[in-house]
Amino acid sequence: SQSQQVITCRAAVAWGKGEELVIEEVEVSPPQSQEIRIKVVSTSLCRSDISALDSQPIFPRIFGHEASGIVESVGSEVTEFKKGDHVLTLFTGECRTCSHCTSGKSNICQVLGLERKGLMHSDQGTRFSVKGKPIYHYCAVSSFSEFTVVHSGCAVKVNASAPLEKICLLSCGAAAGMGAVWNVANVLEGSKVVIFGLGTVGLSVAQAAKLRGASHIIGVDINSAKCDKAKAFGVTQFINPNECSEPVQQVIKRITDGGADYAFECIGDTGMVTTALQSCCDGWGLTVTLGVPKVKPEVSAHYALLLTGRTLKGCLFGGWKPKSDLPSLVDMYMKKEIQIDEFITHNLQFEDINEALNLMREGKCLRCVIHM
Ligand code: APR
Ligand code: ZN
């Protein structure tokens, strides 16, 4: 209802596979009837942005899907938001009316779910252009831009006193890890947990498992530099598989006396899904996958792993219903019941966004927050 003008602003545009992002002047359309336009305040870089940049043939494109911002204008049919509202973007939306949203069993919205073609849900179009050329979106969020347009079902209003430069992490990785433990696995007190991959996702799993009172939290990572931070988030034992003389699943079986109750794959390597299943105990061992693989998407496992009672369970965004559940997670952060500040290893200005990509490629960061 407010400004129905095209906005010209800076955005980091990906022109080709694996290439550095280029800061360009782009045009951002006004929001359509059910959309909102957001002034992005902070956006953190998540591994999935890099995986998609390196593998998907959709260009030019604006990445970024873990973000916070302030509503700049709203479409004619939007009543839920108004100019000035503080929001988190949602890379998977919640329409609140489809069969899944109303089921109480699923967060996989059938209307505003994960968008893979680089277009907007409303009309399969784009809201960005550069020099007259349309620019594709990413997850219908595209937060590597000073302004972006999202569907009103792909944003959630949050407590205005929460620091936007921190809570952007709850829009993807940190929330996903915690949700996998609480909603998907429902980890019980005293249980044995193993986590493959100790980035922000894996360390969020560790934090949530510790809050549930897990007795063993075994962290597995090929980068030994992750060890100290992992311990700070609750990991009780760190294993670098490259420093083991036997397969890591055997080491885990030994230290857990038969296998873990729960294993979490937080790398995005389907080979590690097999290893995770092999690390679980007979009878009730549960493997939860959080990683998003960019190569070899097929999972393989000997059927005997299942015959002996193990479960393999997938999830998106840790099972959270994004619009319904995120405000209370923000409130938990405000009450200091969960930690997210510790995931932020770097704060960068927008023009230095490629530095964030380099840091993540080199395994030198957890989360880089980019301040717009
Ligand atoms: N074995 C053990 N650890 C590994 C291996 C491996 N073969 N390969 C990578 N790792 C470790 C990395 O060293 C890193 O510490 O996995 C960790 C992954 O962390 P990040 O790259 O920081 O990624 P994060 O943002 O935590 O996301 C993890 O979840 O959402 C998905 O797309 C995301 O698939 C990715 C995963
Ligand atoms: Zn829905």
Short mmCIF file of C-alpha atoms and ligand atoms in Angstrom, two decimals:
data_model
loop_
_atom_site.label_atom_id
_atom_site.label_comp_id
_atom_site.label_asym_id
_atom_site.label_seq_id
_atom_site.Cartn_x
_atom_site.Cartn_y
_atom_site.Cartn_z
CA SER A 1 0.00 0.00 0.00
CA GLN A 2 2.86 2.44 0.69
CA SER A 3 5.42 2.86 -2.04
CA GLN A 4 4.50 1.19 -5.30
CA GLN A 5 7.70 2.39 -6.93
CA VAL A 6 10.55 0.42 -8.36
CA ILE A 7 13.55 0.71 -6.04
CA THR A 8 17.10 0.88 -7.34
CA CYS A 9 19.60 -0.52 -4.86
CA ARG A 10 22.76 -2.59 -4.56
CA ALA A 11 22.66 -6.37 -4.78
CA ALA A 12 25.33 -9.05 -5.04
CA VAL A 13 24.67 -10.78 -8.34
CA ALA A 14 25.96 -14.24 -9.25
CA TRP A 15 26.62 -14.27 -13.00
CA GLY A 16 27.94 -17.80 -13.39
CA LYS A 17 28.68 -21.09 -11.71
CA GLY A 18 31.16 -20.74 -8.86
CA GLU A 19 32.02 -17.16 -9.81
CA GLU A 20 32.59 -14.30 -7.40
CA LEU A 21 29.50 -12.22 -6.72
CA VAL A 22 29.38 -8.77 -8.31
CA ILE A 23 27.78 -5.83 -6.54
CA GLU A 24 25.42 -4.30 -9.10
CA GLU A 25 22.76 -1.62 -9.17
CA VAL A 26 19.53 -3.60 -9.54
CA GLU A 27 15.89 -2.70 -9.87
CA VAL A 28 13.47 -4.20 -7.37
CA SER A 29 9.79 -4.32 -8.36
CA PRO A 30 7.04 -3.33 -5.93
CA PRO A 31 5.48 -6.25 -4.06
CA GLN A 32 2.54 -7.99 -5.76
CA SER A 33 -0.78 -8.29 -3.93
CA GLN A 34 0.30 -11.00 -1.46
CA GLU A 35 3.96 -9.99 -1.21
CA ILE A 36 6.01 -7.66 0.93
CA ARG A 37 9.15 -5.70 0.13
CA ILE A 38 11.80 -5.81 2.83
CA LYS A 39 14.82 -3.65 3.59
CA VAL A 40 17.35 -6.33 4.42
CA VAL A 41 19.26 -5.47 7.61
CA SER A 42 21.48 -8.53 8.08
CA THR A 43 22.00 -11.73 6.17
CA SER A 44 24.25 -14.58 7.11
CA LEU A 45 25.91 -16.87 4.62
CA CYS A 46 24.83 -20.51 4.78
CA ARG A 47 26.55 -23.48 3.14
CA SER A 48 23.52 -24.04 0.87
CA ASP A 49 24.10 -20.67 -0.84
CA ILE A 50 27.55 -21.85 -1.90
CA SER A 51 26.36 -25.33 -2.85
CA ALA A 52 23.73 -23.84 -5.17
CA LEU A 53 26.14 -21.25 -6.60
CA ASP A 54 28.57 -24.04 -7.44
CA SER A 55 26.08 -26.51 -8.86
CA GLN A 56 22.81 -25.07 -10.18
CA PRO A 57 22.64 -23.60 -13.72
CA ILE A 58 20.34 -20.67 -12.87
CA PHE A 59 21.96 -17.27 -13.60
CA PRO A 60 22.07 -14.38 -13.10
CA ARG A 61 20.85 -14.94 -9.59
CA ILE A 62 20.75 -13.27 -6.19
CA PHE A 63 21.53 -15.71 -3.39
CA GLY A 64 21.01 -15.36 0.36
CA HIS A 65 18.22 -17.00 2.36
CA GLU A 66 19.14 -16.50 6.03
CA ALA A 67 18.12 -12.95 6.79
CA SER A 68 16.40 -10.34 8.88
CA GLY A 69 14.92 -7.05 7.80
CA ILE A 70 12.29 -4.35 8.10
CA VAL A 71 9.14 -4.23 6.00
CA GLU A 72 9.33 -1.34 3.50
CA SER A 73 5.98 -1.82 1.74
CA VAL A 74 3.21 -4.38 1.45
CA GLY A 75 1.00 -5.65 -1.37
CA SER A 76 -2.68 -4.70 -1.60
CA GLU A 77 -3.99 -7.92 0.01
CA VAL A 78 -1.48 -8.15 2.83
CA THR A 79 -2.97 -7.50 6.27
CA GLU A 80 -0.48 -9.39 8.42
CA PHE A 81 2.43 -6.96 7.93
CA LYS A 82 2.87 -3.23 7.89
CA LYS A 83 5.72 -0.90 7.09
CA GLY A 84 8.31 -0.98 9.87
CA ASP A 85 7.65 -4.53 11.09
CA HIS A 86 10.75 -6.54 11.96
CA VAL A 87 10.84 -9.84 10.11
CA LEU A 88 12.85 -12.96 9.43
CA THR A 89 12.72 -14.36 5.92
CA LEU A 90 11.60 -17.96 5.40
CA PHE A 91 13.29 -20.08 2.73
CA THR A 92 10.40 -22.49 3.09
CA GLY A 93 7.07 -20.78 3.65
CA GLU A 94 3.88 -21.55 5.50
CA CYS A 95 0.53 -20.77 3.87
CA ARG A 96 -1.46 -22.03 6.88
CA THR A 97 -4.26 -23.39 4.67
CA CYS A 98 -2.92 -26.32 2.61
CA SER A 99 -3.32 -29.96 3.63
CA HIS A 100 0.18 -30.08 5.11
CA CYS A 101 0.04 -26.77 6.96
CA THR A 102 -3.23 -27.83 8.60
CA SER A 103 -2.17 -31.44 9.26
CA GLY A 104 -0.20 -30.84 12.43
CA LYS A 105 2.23 -33.42 11.02
CA SER A 106 4.26 -31.52 8.46
CA ASN A 107 6.14 -28.30 7.76
CA ILE A 108 6.33 -29.03 4.03
CA CYS A 109 3.87 -26.41 2.81
CA GLN A 110 2.41 -27.47 -0.52
CA VAL A 111 1.94 -23.89 -1.71
CA LEU A 112 4.96 -21.93 -0.47
CA GLY A 113 7.47 -24.74 0.00
CA LEU A 114 11.12 -24.66 -1.03
CA GLU A 115 11.34 -22.89 -4.40
CA ARG A 116 13.95 -24.47 -6.70
CA LYS A 117 13.59 -22.68 -10.03
CA GLY A 118 14.66 -19.21 -8.96
CA LEU A 119 11.18 -17.72 -9.33
CA MET A 120 8.48 -16.28 -7.10
CA HIS A 121 5.64 -18.51 -5.92
CA SER A 122 2.93 -15.97 -6.88
CA ASP A 123 3.48 -15.80 -10.63
CA GLN A 124 6.63 -17.76 -11.49
CA GLY A 125 8.29 -14.45 -12.30
CA THR A 126 11.17 -12.45 -10.85
CA ARG A 127 11.18 -9.12 -8.99
CA PHE A 128 14.76 -8.13 -9.83
CA SER A 129 16.41 -6.89 -12.96
CA VAL A 130 19.81 -5.55 -13.92
CA LYS A 131 20.28 -3.53 -17.11
CA GLY A 132 16.85 -4.76 -18.23
CA LYS A 133 17.72 -8.43 -17.70
CA PRO A 134 15.68 -10.44 -15.16
CA ILE A 135 17.62 -11.82 -12.20
CA TYR A 136 16.59 -15.12 -10.64
CA HIS A 137 15.79 -15.52 -6.95
CA TYR A 138 17.09 -18.11 -4.53
CA CYS A 139 14.60 -19.94 -2.29
CA ALA A 140 12.25 -17.04 -3.07
CA VAL A 141 14.23 -14.96 -0.54
CA SER A 142 17.36 -13.50 -2.23
CA SER A 143 18.66 -11.54 0.72
CA PHE A 144 22.01 -10.53 -0.82
CA SER A 145 20.30 -7.30 -1.83
CA GLU A 146 19.56 -4.11 0.06
CA PHE A 147 15.87 -4.67 -0.73
CA THR A 148 14.05 -7.85 -1.65
CA VAL A 149 10.49 -8.98 -2.29
CA VAL A 150 9.10 -12.10 -0.62
CA HIS A 151 5.68 -13.72 -0.41
CA SER A 152 3.95 -12.71 2.83
CA GLY A 153 3.91 -16.43 3.71
CA CYS A 154 7.71 -16.47 3.41
CA ALA A 155 8.41 -14.02 6.23
CA VAL A 156 7.55 -13.94 9.89
CA LYS A 157 7.12 -10.97 12.19
CA VAL A 158 9.34 -11.11 15.27
CA ASN A 159 9.81 -9.24 18.54
CA ALA A 160 11.00 -5.76 17.56
CA SER A 161 13.43 -5.61 20.46
CA ALA A 162 15.41 -8.62 19.21
CA PRO A 163 18.73 -7.70 17.54
CA LEU A 164 18.25 -8.24 13.81
CA GLU A 165 22.00 -8.61 13.26
CA LYS A 166 21.98 -11.74 15.44
CA ILE A 167 18.60 -13.39 14.93
CA CYS A 168 19.08 -13.68 11.17
CA LEU A 169 20.80 -16.98 12.07
CA LEU A 170 17.46 -18.35 13.25
CA SER A 171 16.07 -18.02 9.76
CA CYS A 172 17.94 -21.17 8.67
CA GLY A 173 20.94 -23.08 10.04
CA ALA A 174 20.81 -22.54 13.79
CA ALA A 175 17.07 -23.17 14.00
CA ALA A 176 17.30 -26.21 11.72
CA GLY A 177 19.82 -27.91 13.99
CA MET A 178 17.82 -27.31 17.16
CA GLY A 179 14.58 -28.38 15.53
CA ALA A 180 16.09 -31.65 14.32
CA VAL A 181 16.87 -32.54 17.93
CA TRP A 182 13.65 -31.35 19.53
CA ASN A 183 10.98 -31.84 16.83
CA VAL A 184 12.31 -34.57 14.59
CA ALA A 185 14.38 -36.89 16.81
CA ASN A 186 12.92 -35.83 20.15
CA VAL A 187 16.20 -36.68 21.91
CA LEU A 188 15.68 -37.97 25.43
CA GLU A 189 17.71 -37.27 28.56
CA GLY A 190 20.74 -39.52 29.04
CA SER A 191 20.96 -40.55 25.40
CA LYS A 192 24.00 -40.96 23.19
CA VAL A 193 24.20 -38.62 20.24
CA VAL A 194 26.66 -38.46 17.36
CA ILE A 195 26.91 -35.50 15.01
CA PHE A 196 28.62 -35.64 11.61
CA GLY A 197 29.82 -32.17 10.59
CA LEU A 198 30.41 -29.39 13.11
CA GLY A 199 29.40 -26.27 11.22
CA THR A 200 26.59 -24.07 12.53
CA VAL A 201 24.04 -26.77 11.78
CA GLY A 202 25.93 -29.53 13.60
CA LEU A 203 26.79 -27.29 16.55
CA SER A 204 23.16 -26.28 16.88
CA VAL A 205 22.37 -29.97 17.14
CA ALA A 206 25.01 -30.21 19.91
CA GLN A 207 23.55 -27.26 21.80
CA ALA A 208 20.02 -28.65 21.61
CA ALA A 209 21.13 -32.16 22.62
CA LYS A 210 22.95 -30.71 25.63
CA LEU A 211 19.80 -28.83 26.65
CA ARG A 212 17.94 -32.16 26.50
CA GLY A 213 20.52 -33.72 28.82
CA ALA A 214 22.21 -36.11 26.39
CA SER A 215 24.99 -38.03 28.16
CA HIS A 216 27.29 -38.42 25.13
CA ILE A 217 27.57 -35.85 22.36
CA ILE A 218 30.16 -37.13 19.94
CA GLY A 219 31.21 -34.68 17.24
CA VAL A 220 32.81 -35.91 14.00
CA ASP A 221 34.62 -33.52 11.65
CA ILE A 222 37.59 -33.76 9.30
CA ASN A 223 38.65 -30.24 10.35
CA SER A 224 40.31 -30.48 13.77
CA ALA A 225 40.10 -26.69 14.12
CA LYS A 226 36.40 -27.26 14.93
CA CYS A 227 37.22 -29.09 18.15
CA ASP A 228 37.41 -26.20 20.66
CA LYS A 229 34.26 -24.48 19.47
CA ALA A 230 32.49 -27.84 19.44
CA LYS A 231 33.34 -28.43 23.09
CA ALA A 232 31.95 -24.98 23.94
CA PHE A 233 28.62 -26.01 22.38
CA GLY A 234 28.39 -29.25 24.33
CA VAL A 235 30.33 -31.81 22.29
CA THR A 236 31.81 -34.24 24.83
CA GLN A 237 34.12 -36.15 22.46
CA PHE A 238 35.64 -34.95 19.20
CA ILE A 239 36.66 -37.40 16.49
CA ASN A 240 38.58 -36.60 13.32
CA PRO A 241 37.99 -39.64 11.07
CA ASN A 242 41.25 -38.93 9.24
CA GLU A 243 43.14 -39.48 12.47
CA CYS A 244 41.47 -42.82 13.26
CA SER A 245 43.08 -46.14 12.39
CA GLU A 246 39.69 -47.82 11.92
CA PRO A 247 36.41 -46.69 10.29
CA VAL A 248 34.75 -43.95 12.35
CA GLN A 249 31.54 -45.98 12.80
CA GLN A 250 33.59 -48.64 14.61
CA VAL A 251 35.09 -46.02 16.92
CA ILE A 252 31.60 -44.71 17.69
CA LYS A 253 30.20 -48.21 18.31
CA ARG A 254 32.97 -48.85 20.79
CA ILE A 255 32.66 -45.63 22.77
CA THR A 256 28.87 -45.86 22.86
CA ASP A 257 28.91 -49.56 23.73
CA GLY A 258 26.92 -50.74 20.71
CA GLY A 259 26.03 -47.62 18.79
CA ALA A 260 24.46 -44.20 19.27
CA ASP A 261 20.78 -43.66 20.01
CA TYR A 262 20.73 -40.78 17.54
CA ALA A 263 22.97 -39.75 14.66
CA PHE A 264 22.68 -36.44 12.79
CA GLU A 265 24.14 -35.89 9.33
CA CYS A 266 25.06 -32.20 9.11
CA ILE A 267 27.50 -32.26 6.19
CA GLY A 268 25.49 -32.85 3.04
CA ASP A 269 27.32 -36.02 2.01
CA THR A 270 25.14 -39.03 1.33
CA GLY A 271 28.09 -41.34 2.00
CA MET A 272 28.03 -39.98 5.55
CA VAL A 273 24.34 -40.86 5.83
CA THR A 274 25.38 -44.49 5.43
CA THR A 275 28.14 -44.03 8.01
CA ALA A 276 25.64 -42.38 10.36
CA LEU A 277 23.24 -45.33 10.06
CA GLN A 278 26.13 -47.70 10.74
CA SER A 279 26.98 -45.67 13.86
CA CYS A 280 23.52 -46.14 15.38
CA CYS A 281 22.51 -48.97 17.67
CA ASP A 282 20.28 -51.90 16.76
CA GLY A 283 16.64 -51.73 17.77
CA TRP A 284 15.97 -48.01 17.98
CA GLY A 285 18.94 -46.19 16.46
CA LEU A 286 17.69 -43.14 14.57
CA THR A 287 19.59 -41.22 11.91
CA VAL A 288 18.32 -37.75 11.03
CA THR A 289 19.56 -36.03 7.87
CA LEU A 290 19.98 -32.25 7.80
CA GLY A 291 22.67 -31.87 5.17
CA VAL A 292 21.84 -30.99 1.60
CA PRO A 293 24.13 -32.92 -0.78
CA LYS A 294 25.37 -31.21 -3.91
CA VAL A 295 26.77 -34.35 -5.54
CA LYS A 296 25.58 -37.97 -5.52
CA PRO A 297 22.09 -37.51 -4.08
CA GLU A 298 21.30 -41.24 -3.76
CA VAL A 299 21.60 -42.83 -0.34
CA SER A 300 22.79 -46.42 -0.15
CA ALA A 301 22.68 -48.71 2.84
CA HIS A 302 22.68 -52.43 3.42
CA TYR A 303 19.10 -53.45 4.19
CA ALA A 304 20.31 -55.28 7.30
CA LEU A 305 20.78 -51.88 8.94
CA LEU A 306 17.01 -51.41 8.69
CA LEU A 307 16.13 -55.03 9.39
CA THR A 308 17.77 -54.58 12.77
CA GLY A 309 15.44 -51.75 13.64
CA ARG A 310 17.21 -48.56 12.63
CA THR A 311 15.27 -45.59 11.24
CA LEU A 312 16.41 -43.03 8.68
CA LYS A 313 14.45 -39.82 8.91
CA GLY A 314 14.73 -36.69 6.82
CA CYS A 315 13.61 -33.17 7.61
CA LEU A 316 13.57 -29.67 6.23
CA PHE A 317 14.27 -26.75 8.59
CA GLY A 318 14.32 -29.07 11.58
CA GLY A 319 10.61 -29.73 11.33
CA TRP A 320 9.72 -26.19 12.45
CA LYS A 321 6.55 -24.68 11.01
CA PRO A 322 8.38 -21.49 10.17
CA LYS A 323 5.70 -18.86 10.68
CA SER A 324 4.08 -20.54 13.67
CA ASP A 325 7.24 -21.52 15.52
CA LEU A 326 10.01 -18.99 14.86
CA PRO A 327 8.71 -16.14 17.06
CA SER A 328 8.99 -18.36 20.14
CA LEU A 329 12.52 -19.39 19.18
CA VAL A 330 13.41 -15.68 18.98
CA ASP A 331 11.87 -15.24 22.44
CA MET A 332 13.96 -18.14 23.78
CA TYR A 333 17.04 -16.35 22.48
CA MET A 334 15.94 -13.12 24.17
CA LYS A 335 15.56 -15.03 27.46
CA LYS A 336 19.07 -16.46 26.92
CA GLU A 337 17.71 -20.01 26.79
CA ILE A 338 19.56 -20.63 23.54
CA GLN A 339 22.86 -19.21 22.29
CA ILE A 340 23.38 -17.97 18.77
CA ASP A 341 25.89 -15.10 19.14
CA GLU A 342 28.68 -17.67 19.48
CA PHE A 343 28.06 -18.92 15.95
CA ILE A 344 28.94 -15.51 14.54
CA THR A 345 32.66 -15.67 13.84
CA HIS A 346 32.76 -12.75 11.38
CA ASN A 347 30.88 -9.53 10.76
CA LEU A 348 31.34 -8.07 7.29
CA GLN A 349 30.12 -5.12 5.29
CA PHE A 350 28.04 -5.87 2.20
CA GLU A 351 30.82 -4.89 -0.22
CA ASP A 352 33.02 -7.59 1.33
CA ILE A 353 30.50 -10.39 0.73
CA ASN A 354 32.96 -12.46 -1.34
CA GLU A 355 35.19 -12.62 1.73
CA ALA A 356 32.35 -14.47 3.48
CA LEU A 357 32.18 -17.00 0.64
CA ASN A 358 35.94 -17.51 0.83
CA LEU A 359 35.90 -17.98 4.59
CA MET A 360 33.23 -20.64 4.32
CA ARG A 361 34.92 -22.39 1.41
CA GLU A 362 38.13 -22.51 3.45
CA GLY A 363 36.32 -23.80 6.56
CA LYS A 364 37.45 -20.74 8.53
CA CYS A 365 34.10 -19.53 9.81
CA LEU A 366 30.88 -20.68 11.37
CA ARG A 367 28.59 -17.84 10.39
CA CYS A 368 29.60 -14.60 8.67
CA VAL A 369 26.94 -11.97 9.19
CA ILE A 370 26.76 -9.45 6.37
CA HIS A 371 25.51 -6.01 7.38
CA MET A 372 23.66 -4.25 4.59
N1 APR B 1 33.49 -35.88 7.38
C1 APR B 1 33.34 -35.14 8.49
N2 APR B 1 33.12 -33.80 8.47
C2 APR B 1 33.07 -33.20 7.27
C3 APR B 1 33.22 -33.92 6.05
C4 APR B 1 33.45 -35.33 6.15
N3 APR B 1 33.60 -36.08 5.07
N4 APR B 1 33.10 -33.05 5.03
C5 APR B 1 32.88 -31.83 5.58
N5 APR B 1 32.86 -31.92 6.92
C6 APR B 1 32.64 -30.85 7.90
C7 APR B 1 33.32 -29.53 7.56
O1 APR B 1 34.67 -29.53 8.01
C8 APR B 1 32.45 -28.53 8.33
O2 APR B 1 32.94 -28.29 9.64
O3 APR B 1 31.25 -30.53 7.92
C9 APR B 1 31.09 -29.20 8.42
C10 APR B 1 30.00 -28.50 7.60
O4 APR B 1 29.81 -27.23 8.12
P1 APR B 1 29.54 -25.93 7.23
O5 APR B 1 30.25 -26.05 5.95
O6 APR B 1 29.79 -24.74 8.10
O7 APR B 1 27.98 -26.07 6.87
P2 APR B 1 26.63 -25.75 7.68
O8 APR B 1 26.18 -24.38 7.36
O9 APR B 1 26.74 -26.17 9.10
O10 APR B 1 25.63 -26.73 6.91
C11 APR B 1 25.78 -28.13 6.97
O11 APR B 1 23.50 -28.53 6.32
O12 APR B 1 21.92 -26.99 5.63
C12 APR B 1 22.85 -27.94 5.22
O13 APR B 1 23.52 -27.20 3.05
C13 APR B 1 23.93 -27.34 4.37
O14 APR B 1 24.68 -29.46 3.71
C14 APR B 1 24.99 -28.37 4.54
C15 APR B 1 24.84 -28.80 5.99
ZN ZN B 2 0.79 -24.65 3.26
#
